[in-house]
Amino acid sequence: MHFFPKFAKILPNRKPQVLDKASSRTMKFVAPFTKGKPGLAWVCKWTTNGSLLAYQGHGISEWKNDAKFFHSFINKNGHVLDRVDYHHCVPKGAIESVKGTKVHFCDGTEEEVDIIIQCTGFKAEFPMLPAEIKTVPLTHNYKYLFNVEDPTLAFIGYVRPVIGSLITIAEVQSIFTAKVFSGLCELPSRDERQRIAVKDKLFWDDYFKDSSRRLSTLVEAFTYGDDIARLCGIFPDYWKMLKRNPRGVMTAIFAPYDGSCLRLNQPEYQAKALRHLRHQMSGTFSPIHLLLILFLRLIWFDFWQDVLGEIKYKIQCAGWWKKIRDCRPIRFLDWCWQAPKRWLFDCKTRA
């Protein structure tokens, strides 16, 4: 997985914030999520591992995989990496076998353990449904939501974003479902639903091709949510809003991604939604932040960082590095390298 903390300073002069608040319509334009969020990945790498050359937000060779940023589930339990930095936790790769209390790892090492905790998650099952329906994978549904054969059946809340609010996605799905069931929104024909379901599955399978597929209904929240919002007519009409409330549009496009934006097309809820978005934006918005990310994207900062990260990975995996990494000079250099991260981003600075 990729890692970053739940709380961190988006800019050094700001208080720690929930990093979900780094999202916005403007941020999506400057650094598209579907492109791996170029220009912002470095923030997450810096706030977790302390190294500008870190890969996947951790820089730990045992945990490296081929998935790009935002093309894999993102672990927001980033303080685990602080424990690794301070040698309170030892990262290991895959397990080859277990014999008694000895665990043998694929890198040839073994450890004596007392307890093994298997975080296997859960399997979605629907025993109350007819056999011809309960055996259909959720990924075969129209928009991962409506059963293709029987669109009066909807599965709300089973889509998982790589990062962002599961509740917001469930809210979008609920609005879409309510509009369909009440006749305010019409679904395409059965054949068209089937075609779209296949197309969507192929898109997300390719998007997460280098990631674990244990969570089969994994999506990128902005891409999936915007698609559903457009289908049921709740995607914000920014041009129409610009004519009546230019200041409100600025709030809407610069504020963090939030379910309140789903109400902006409704005149009776618009003012309240904008008040909430302004509250969410407090302490997070900075033109300097956006300009910096745009500049980093223009100079291909992430590309060069990834190149250097690969060099770092090869060094870390080399036999000679493992022999010298614990010597005092190297440990001292590592301490110096990570000092800014400890001062700015570690647990002691978080809310």
PDB file of C-alpha atoms in Angstrom, residues 4 6 10 27 46 52 55 61 70 74 86 97 101 128 132 146 170 172 180 202 214 217 250 270 310 324 333 338 345:
ATOM      1  CA  PHE A   4       0.370   8.909   4.509  1.00  0.00           C
ATOM      2  CA  LYS A   6      -4.446  11.302   8.636  1.00  0.00           C
ATOM      3  CA  ILE A  10      -0.347  20.964   4.266  1.00  0.00           C
ATOM      4  CA  MET A  27      -6.633  20.661  -7.035  1.00  0.00           C
ATOM      5  CA  TRP A  46       7.641  13.878   2.621  1.00  0.00           C
ATOM      6  CA  LEU A  52      12.299  13.261  -0.785  1.00  0.00           C
ATOM      7  CA  TYR A  55       8.611   5.700  -2.967  1.00  0.00           C
ATOM      8  CA  SER A  61      11.987  -1.969   0.251  1.00  0.00           C
ATOM      9  CA  PHE A  70      -3.783   6.934  -6.275  1.00  0.00           C
ATOM     10  CA  ILE A  74      -3.941   4.332   0.459  1.00  0.00           C
ATOM     11  CA  TYR A  86      12.434   4.798  15.386  1.00  0.00           C
ATOM     12  CA  SER A  97       5.866 -20.685   5.884  1.00  0.00           C
ATOM     13  CA  THR A 101       6.433 -20.207  16.688  1.00  0.00           C
ATOM     14  CA  MET A 128     -31.396 -13.568   1.720  1.00  0.00           C
ATOM     15  CA  GLU A 132     -29.491 -16.027  -9.532  1.00  0.00           C
ATOM     16  CA  PHE A 146     -27.883  -1.497  -9.759  1.00  0.00           C
ATOM     17  CA  ALA A 170     -22.815   6.279  -0.361  1.00  0.00           C
ATOM     18  CA  VAL A 172     -24.292  10.065  -4.035  1.00  0.00           C
ATOM     19  CA  VAL A 180     -34.475   6.201 -10.038  1.00  0.00           C
ATOM     20  CA  LEU A 202     -12.605  -2.993 -17.534  1.00  0.00           C
ATOM     21  CA  ARG A 214      -9.043  -7.976  -2.556  1.00  0.00           C
ATOM     22  CA  THR A 217     -15.171  -2.438  -5.835  1.00  0.00           C
ATOM     23  CA  MET A 250     -14.925  30.498  -5.826  1.00  0.00           C
ATOM     24  CA  GLN A 270     -27.211  26.416  -1.673  1.00  0.00           C
ATOM     25  CA  GLU A 310      14.092   3.527  -8.017  1.00  0.00           C
ATOM     26  CA  ILE A 324      26.570  -0.802   6.246  1.00  0.00           C
ATOM     27  CA  LEU A 333      23.260  10.942   8.159  1.00  0.00           C
ATOM     28  CA  GLN A 338      14.809  12.998   8.606  1.00  0.00           C
ATOM     29  CA  PHE A 345       5.118  16.220  10.559  1.00  0.00           C
TER      30      PHE A 345
END
